[in-house]
Tab-separated table of C-alpha atoms in Angstrom:
chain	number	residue	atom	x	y	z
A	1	UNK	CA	52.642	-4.812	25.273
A	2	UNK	CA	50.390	-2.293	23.484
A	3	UNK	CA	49.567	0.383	25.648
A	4	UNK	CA	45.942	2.055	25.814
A	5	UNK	CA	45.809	5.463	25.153
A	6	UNK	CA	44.827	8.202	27.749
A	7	UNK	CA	41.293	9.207	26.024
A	8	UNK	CA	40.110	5.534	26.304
A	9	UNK	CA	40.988	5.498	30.035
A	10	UNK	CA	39.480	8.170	30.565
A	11	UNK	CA	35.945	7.942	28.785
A	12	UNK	CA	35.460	4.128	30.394
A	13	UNK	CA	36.061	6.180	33.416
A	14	UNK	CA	33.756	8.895	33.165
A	15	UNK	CA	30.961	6.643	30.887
A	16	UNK	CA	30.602	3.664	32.782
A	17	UNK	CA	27.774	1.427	32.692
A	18	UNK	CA	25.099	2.352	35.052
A	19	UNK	CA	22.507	0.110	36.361
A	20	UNK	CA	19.247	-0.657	35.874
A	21	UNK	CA	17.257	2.347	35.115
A	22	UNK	CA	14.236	3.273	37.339
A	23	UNK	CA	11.257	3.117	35.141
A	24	UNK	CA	12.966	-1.082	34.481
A	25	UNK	CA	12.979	-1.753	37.718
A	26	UNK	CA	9.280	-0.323	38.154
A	27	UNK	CA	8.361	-2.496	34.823
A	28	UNK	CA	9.462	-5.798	36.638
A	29	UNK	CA	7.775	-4.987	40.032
A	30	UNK	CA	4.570	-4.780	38.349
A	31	UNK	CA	4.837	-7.903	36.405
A	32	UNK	CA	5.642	-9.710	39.496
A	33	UNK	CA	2.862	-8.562	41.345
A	34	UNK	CA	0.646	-9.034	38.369
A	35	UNK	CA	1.836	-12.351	38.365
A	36	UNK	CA	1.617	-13.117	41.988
A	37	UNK	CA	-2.787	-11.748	41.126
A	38	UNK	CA	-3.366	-13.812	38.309
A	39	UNK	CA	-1.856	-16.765	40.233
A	40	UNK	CA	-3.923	-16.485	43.084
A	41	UNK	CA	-7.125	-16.586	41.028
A	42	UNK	CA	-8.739	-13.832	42.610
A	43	UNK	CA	-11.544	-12.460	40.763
A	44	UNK	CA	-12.521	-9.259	42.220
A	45	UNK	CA	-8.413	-8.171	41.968
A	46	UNK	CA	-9.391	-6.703	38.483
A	47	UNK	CA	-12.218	-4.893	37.610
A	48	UNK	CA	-12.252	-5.029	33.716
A	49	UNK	CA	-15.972	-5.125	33.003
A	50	UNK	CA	-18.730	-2.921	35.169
A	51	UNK	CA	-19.945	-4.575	38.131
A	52	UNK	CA	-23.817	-4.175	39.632
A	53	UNK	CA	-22.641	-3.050	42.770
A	54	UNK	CA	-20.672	-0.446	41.988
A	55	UNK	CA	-21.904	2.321	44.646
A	56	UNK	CA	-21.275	-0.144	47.207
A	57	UNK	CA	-17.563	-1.317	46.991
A	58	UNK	CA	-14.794	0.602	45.474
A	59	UNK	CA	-13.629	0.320	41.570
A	60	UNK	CA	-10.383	-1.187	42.557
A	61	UNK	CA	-8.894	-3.054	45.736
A	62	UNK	CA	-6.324	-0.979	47.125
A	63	UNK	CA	-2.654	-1.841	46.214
A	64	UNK	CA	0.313	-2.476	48.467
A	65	UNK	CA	2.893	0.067	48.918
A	66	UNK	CA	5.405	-1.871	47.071
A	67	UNK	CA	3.632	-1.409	43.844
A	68	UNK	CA	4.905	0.887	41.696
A	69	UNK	CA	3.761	4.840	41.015
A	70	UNK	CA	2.229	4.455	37.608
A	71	UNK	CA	-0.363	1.680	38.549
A	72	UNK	CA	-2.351	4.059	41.344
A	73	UNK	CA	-2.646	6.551	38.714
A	74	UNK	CA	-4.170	4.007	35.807
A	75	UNK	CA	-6.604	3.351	39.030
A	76	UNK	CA	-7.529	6.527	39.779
A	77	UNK	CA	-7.746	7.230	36.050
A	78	UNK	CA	-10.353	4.415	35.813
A	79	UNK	CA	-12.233	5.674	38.617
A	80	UNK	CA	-12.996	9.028	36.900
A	81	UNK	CA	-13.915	7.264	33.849
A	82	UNK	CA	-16.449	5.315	35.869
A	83	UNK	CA	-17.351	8.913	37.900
A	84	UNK	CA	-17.958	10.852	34.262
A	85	UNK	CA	-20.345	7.437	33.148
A	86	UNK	CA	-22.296	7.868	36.379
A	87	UNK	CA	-22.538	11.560	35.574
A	88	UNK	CA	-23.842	10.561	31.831
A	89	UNK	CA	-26.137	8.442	32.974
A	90	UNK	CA	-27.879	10.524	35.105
A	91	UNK	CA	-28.246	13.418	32.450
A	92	UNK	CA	-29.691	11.155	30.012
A	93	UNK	CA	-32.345	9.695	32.789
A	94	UNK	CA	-33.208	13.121	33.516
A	95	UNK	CA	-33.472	14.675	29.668
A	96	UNK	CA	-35.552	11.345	28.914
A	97	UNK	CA	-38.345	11.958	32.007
A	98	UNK	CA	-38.016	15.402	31.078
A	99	UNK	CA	-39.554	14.210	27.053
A	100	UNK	CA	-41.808	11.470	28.471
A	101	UNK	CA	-43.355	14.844	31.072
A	102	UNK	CA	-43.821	17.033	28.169
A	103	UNK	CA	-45.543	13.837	25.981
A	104	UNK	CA	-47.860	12.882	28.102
A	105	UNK	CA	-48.774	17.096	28.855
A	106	UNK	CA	-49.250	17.083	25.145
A	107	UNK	CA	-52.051	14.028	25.063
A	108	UNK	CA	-53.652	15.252	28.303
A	109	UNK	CA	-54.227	18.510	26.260
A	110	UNK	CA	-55.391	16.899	22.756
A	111	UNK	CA	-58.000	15.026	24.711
A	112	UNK	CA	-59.478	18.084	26.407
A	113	UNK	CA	-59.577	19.652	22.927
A	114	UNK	CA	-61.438	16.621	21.405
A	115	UNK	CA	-63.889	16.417	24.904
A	116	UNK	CA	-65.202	20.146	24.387
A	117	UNK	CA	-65.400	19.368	20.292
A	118	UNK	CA	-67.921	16.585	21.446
A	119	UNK	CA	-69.897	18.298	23.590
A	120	UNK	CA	-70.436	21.425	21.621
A	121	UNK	CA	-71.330	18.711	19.170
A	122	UNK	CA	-73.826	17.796	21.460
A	123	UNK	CA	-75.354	21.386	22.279
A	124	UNK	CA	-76.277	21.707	19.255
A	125	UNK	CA	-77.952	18.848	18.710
A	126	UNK	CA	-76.163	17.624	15.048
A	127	UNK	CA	-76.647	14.101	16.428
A	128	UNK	CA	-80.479	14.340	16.238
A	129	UNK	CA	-80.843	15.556	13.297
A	130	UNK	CA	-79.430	12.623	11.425
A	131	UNK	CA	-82.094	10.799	9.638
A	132	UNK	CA	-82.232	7.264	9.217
A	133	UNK	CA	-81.693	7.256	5.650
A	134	UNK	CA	-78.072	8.123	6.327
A	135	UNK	CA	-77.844	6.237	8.948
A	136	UNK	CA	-78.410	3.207	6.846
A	137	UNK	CA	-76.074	4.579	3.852
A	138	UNK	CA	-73.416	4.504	6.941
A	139	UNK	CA	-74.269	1.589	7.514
A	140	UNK	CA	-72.485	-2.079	6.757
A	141	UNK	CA	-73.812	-4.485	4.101
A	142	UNK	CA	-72.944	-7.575	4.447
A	143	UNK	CA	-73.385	-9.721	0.974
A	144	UNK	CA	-74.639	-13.111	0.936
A	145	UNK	CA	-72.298	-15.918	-0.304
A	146	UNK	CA	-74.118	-18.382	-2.617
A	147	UNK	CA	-74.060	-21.968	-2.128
A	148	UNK	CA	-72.091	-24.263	-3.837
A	149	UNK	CA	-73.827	-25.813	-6.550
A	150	UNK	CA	-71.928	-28.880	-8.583
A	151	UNK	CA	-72.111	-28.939	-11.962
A	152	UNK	CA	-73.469	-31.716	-14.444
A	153	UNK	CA	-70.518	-33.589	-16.169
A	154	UNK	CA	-72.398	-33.161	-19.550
A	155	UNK	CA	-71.365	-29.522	-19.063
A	156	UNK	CA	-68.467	-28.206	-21.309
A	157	UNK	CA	-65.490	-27.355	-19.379
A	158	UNK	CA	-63.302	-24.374	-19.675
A	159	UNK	CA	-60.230	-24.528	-21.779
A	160	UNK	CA	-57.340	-23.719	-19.764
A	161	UNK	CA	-55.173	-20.971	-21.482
A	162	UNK	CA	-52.336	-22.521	-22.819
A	163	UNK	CA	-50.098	-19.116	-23.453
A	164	UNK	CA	-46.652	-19.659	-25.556
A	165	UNK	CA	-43.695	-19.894	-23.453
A	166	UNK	CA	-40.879	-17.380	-24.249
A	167	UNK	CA	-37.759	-19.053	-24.683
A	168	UNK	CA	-34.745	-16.885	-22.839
A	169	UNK	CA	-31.881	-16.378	-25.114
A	170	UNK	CA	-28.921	-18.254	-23.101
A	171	UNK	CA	-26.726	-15.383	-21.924
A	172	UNK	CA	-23.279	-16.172	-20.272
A	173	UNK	CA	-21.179	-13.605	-18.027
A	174	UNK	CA	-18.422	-11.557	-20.192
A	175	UNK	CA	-15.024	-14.099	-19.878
A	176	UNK	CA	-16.165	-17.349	-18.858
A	177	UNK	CA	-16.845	-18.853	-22.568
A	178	UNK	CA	-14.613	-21.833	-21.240
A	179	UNK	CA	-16.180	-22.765	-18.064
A	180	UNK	CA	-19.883	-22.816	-19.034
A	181	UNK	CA	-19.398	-24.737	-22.383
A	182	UNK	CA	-23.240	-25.657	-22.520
A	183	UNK	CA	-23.928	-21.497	-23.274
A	184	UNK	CA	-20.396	-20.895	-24.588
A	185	UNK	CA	-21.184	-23.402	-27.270
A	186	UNK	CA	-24.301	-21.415	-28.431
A	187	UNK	CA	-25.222	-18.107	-29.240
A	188	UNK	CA	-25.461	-15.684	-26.799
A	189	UNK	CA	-26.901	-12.198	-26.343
A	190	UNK	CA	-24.836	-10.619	-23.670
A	191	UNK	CA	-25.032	-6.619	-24.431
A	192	UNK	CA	-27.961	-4.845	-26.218
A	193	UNK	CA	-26.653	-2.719	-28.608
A	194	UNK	CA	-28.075	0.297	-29.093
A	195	UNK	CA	-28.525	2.292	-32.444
A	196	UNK	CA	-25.857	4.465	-32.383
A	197	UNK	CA	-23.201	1.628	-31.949
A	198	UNK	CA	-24.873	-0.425	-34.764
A	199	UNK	CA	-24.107	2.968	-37.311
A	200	UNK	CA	-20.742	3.218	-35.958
A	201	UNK	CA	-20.221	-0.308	-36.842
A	202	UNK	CA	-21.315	-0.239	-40.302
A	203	UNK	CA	-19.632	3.046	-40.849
A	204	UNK	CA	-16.368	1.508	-39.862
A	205	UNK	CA	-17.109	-2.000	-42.330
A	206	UNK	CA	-17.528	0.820	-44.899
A	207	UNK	CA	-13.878	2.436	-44.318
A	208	UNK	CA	-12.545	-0.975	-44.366
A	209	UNK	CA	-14.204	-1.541	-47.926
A	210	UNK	CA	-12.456	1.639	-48.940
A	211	UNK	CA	-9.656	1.342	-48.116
A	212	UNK	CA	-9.026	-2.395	-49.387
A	213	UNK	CA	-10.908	-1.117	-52.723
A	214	UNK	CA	-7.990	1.560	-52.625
A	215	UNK	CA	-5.427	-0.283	-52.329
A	216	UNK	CA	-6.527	-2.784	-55.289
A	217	UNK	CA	-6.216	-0.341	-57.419
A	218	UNK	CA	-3.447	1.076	-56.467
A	219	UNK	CA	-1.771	-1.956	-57.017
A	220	UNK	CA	-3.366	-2.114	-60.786
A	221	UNK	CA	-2.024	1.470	-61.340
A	222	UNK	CA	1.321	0.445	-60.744
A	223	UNK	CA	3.374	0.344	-64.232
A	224	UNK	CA	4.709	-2.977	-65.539
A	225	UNK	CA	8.700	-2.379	-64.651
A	226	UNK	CA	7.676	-1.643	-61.553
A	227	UNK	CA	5.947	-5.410	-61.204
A	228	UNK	CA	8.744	-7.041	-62.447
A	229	UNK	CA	10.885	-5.275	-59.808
A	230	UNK	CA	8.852	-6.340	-57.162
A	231	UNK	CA	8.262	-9.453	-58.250
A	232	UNK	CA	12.030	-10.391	-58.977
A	233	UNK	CA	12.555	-9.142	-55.370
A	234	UNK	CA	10.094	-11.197	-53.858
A	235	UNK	CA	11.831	-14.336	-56.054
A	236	UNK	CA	15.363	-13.363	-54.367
A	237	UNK	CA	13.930	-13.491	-50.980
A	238	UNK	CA	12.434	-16.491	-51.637
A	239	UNK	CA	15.832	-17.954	-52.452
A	240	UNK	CA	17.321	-16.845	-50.068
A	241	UNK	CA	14.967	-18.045	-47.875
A	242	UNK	CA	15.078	-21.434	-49.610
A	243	UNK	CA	19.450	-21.887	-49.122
A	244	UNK	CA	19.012	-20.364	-45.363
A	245	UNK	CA	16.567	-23.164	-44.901
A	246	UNK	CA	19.334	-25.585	-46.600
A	247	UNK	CA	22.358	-24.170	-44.739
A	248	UNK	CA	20.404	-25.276	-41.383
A	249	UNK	CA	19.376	-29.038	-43.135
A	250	UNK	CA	23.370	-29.044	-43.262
A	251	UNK	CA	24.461	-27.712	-40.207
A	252	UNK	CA	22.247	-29.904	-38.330
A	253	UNK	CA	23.268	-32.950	-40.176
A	254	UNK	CA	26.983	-31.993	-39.432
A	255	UNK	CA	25.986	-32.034	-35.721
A	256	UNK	CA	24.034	-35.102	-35.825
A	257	UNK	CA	27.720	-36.748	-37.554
A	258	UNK	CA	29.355	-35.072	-34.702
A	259	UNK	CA	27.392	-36.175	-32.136
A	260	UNK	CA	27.492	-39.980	-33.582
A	261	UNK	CA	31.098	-39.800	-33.411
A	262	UNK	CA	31.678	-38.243	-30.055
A	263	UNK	CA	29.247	-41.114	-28.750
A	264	UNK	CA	31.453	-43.989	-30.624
A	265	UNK	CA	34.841	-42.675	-29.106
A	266	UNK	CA	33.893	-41.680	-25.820
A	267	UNK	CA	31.162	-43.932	-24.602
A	268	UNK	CA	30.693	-45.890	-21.349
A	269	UNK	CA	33.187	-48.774	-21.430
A	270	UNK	CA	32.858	-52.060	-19.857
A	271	UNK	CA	35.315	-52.379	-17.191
A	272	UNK	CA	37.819	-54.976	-19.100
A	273	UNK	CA	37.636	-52.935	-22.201
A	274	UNK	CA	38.584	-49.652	-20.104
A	275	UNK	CA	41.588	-51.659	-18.545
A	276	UNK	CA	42.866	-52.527	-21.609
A	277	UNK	CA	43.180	-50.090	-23.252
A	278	UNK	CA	44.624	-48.105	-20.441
A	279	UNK	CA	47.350	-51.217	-20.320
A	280	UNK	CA	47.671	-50.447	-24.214
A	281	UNK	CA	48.261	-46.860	-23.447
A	282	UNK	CA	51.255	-47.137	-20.603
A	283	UNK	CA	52.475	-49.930	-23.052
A	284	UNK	CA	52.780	-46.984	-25.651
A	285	UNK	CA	54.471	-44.561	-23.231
A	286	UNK	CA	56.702	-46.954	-21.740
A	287	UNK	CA	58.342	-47.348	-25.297
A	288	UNK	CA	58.527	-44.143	-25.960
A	289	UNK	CA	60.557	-43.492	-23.101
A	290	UNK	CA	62.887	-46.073	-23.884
């Protein structure tokens, strides 16, 4: 019998498991009552959205006494919310009767201004001294609009201006050559190029010139020994080339034989073939023994 040892007594008796913690047991009251709310289909138990009457009956119904602590604080937490957007509303009410005063003591003022304009106008008598002349300058003219007259058929009619139509180069979006084969098929003018790019280009067709030019006659320069070298060199490799080529012809007819012969001795047997030869080979063994 193996014997515990002192320490382990002792810490199971000092640490043992406690119950439920408080703030689990307040978690599961509230999801019960919730519960118990939703279940009852009671509408005015939660007040999610704002309601018209809000003055007139209070933000939330008042819980039981069983609920637990941190539920009448999110209420009372809602009801200052809904106190501070009461508070905001009325500000903004006030400031905006405030701008619509000062508005309206700012047109009352413009059309005094324009009132004594007129009738200083008037005092000094600019109105009669308008002739008519100007009056009929001011004035509207209205134009007459001639009538409709059709004309004879012998009369020529009017060429209609046939202008050239300007035939759009096909363009195509940069990587989708493939897809549209109608416009990948033709030529297409994607990017304008602008002069600086087109003298780059050339420049760089120019270097390539050189340097193949260069290396022609570089190759010319090179003296006749040297040729020879190279050019028994490039034989060798070539022969080499040729018997590596060869040495793989034979391996892989050496396989192919292989292969051939593997299939003739072990290949799938027919059932009375397979039995005897087995028969052949205990036949063999049994002999031996003796």
């Amino acid at each position: 019998m193996v014997q515990h040892s002192p320490s382990k007594t002792e810490y199971r008796r000092a640490f043992r498991p406690r119950l439920q913690p408080e703030t689990y047991v307040s978690l599961s009251d509230y999801r019960i009552c919730r519960r118990l709310k939703e279940s009852s289909h009671n509408s005015d138990v939660f007040h999610w959205q704002s309601s018209e009457d809000e003055d007139e009956t209070p933000s939330m119904t008042p819980r039981p006494s069983t609920a637990p602590v941190h539920i009448f604080r999110h209420e009372k937490l809602v009801e200052k919310f809904k106190k501070k957007q009461k508070d905001e509303l009325k500000v903004n009410l006030k400031s905006i009767e405030r701008a619509t005063n000062t508005n309206s003591n700012a047109k009352t003022r413009y059309e005094e201004k324009e009132i004594q304009t007129s009738n200083r106008t008037l005092t000094n008598g600019s109105e009669g001294a308008i002739s008519e002349k100007s009056k009929k300058k001011i004035g509207y003219k209205f134009k007459k609009v001639p009538k409709y007259v059709p004309k004879p058929s012998s009369a020529p009619t009017k060429s209609l201006s046939t202008k050239p139509k300007i035939q759009s180069k096909p363009f195509i979006a940069y990587g989708y050559k493939d897809s549209e084969l109608e416009t990948g098929r033709k030529k297409t003018y994607n990017v304008l190029a602008s002069d600086q790019i087109y003298d780059s280009a050339l420049r760089a067709q120019k270097r390539r010139q050189a340097v193949i030019h260069d290396n022609e006659q570089q190759e010319k320069d090179i003296p006749l020994w040297e040729r020879r070298q190279k050019a028994l060199f490039n034989d060798r490799r070539n022969i080499f080339c040729r018997e590596s080529q060869l040495q793989k012809a034979r391996l892989a007819r050496q396989t192919s034989a292989w292969d051939t012969e593997y299939r003739s001795k072990f290949i799938g047997f027919p059932p009375e073939e397979f039995d005897r030869k087995l028969e052949a080979l205990k036949a063999v063994r049994r002999s031996a023994e003796y």
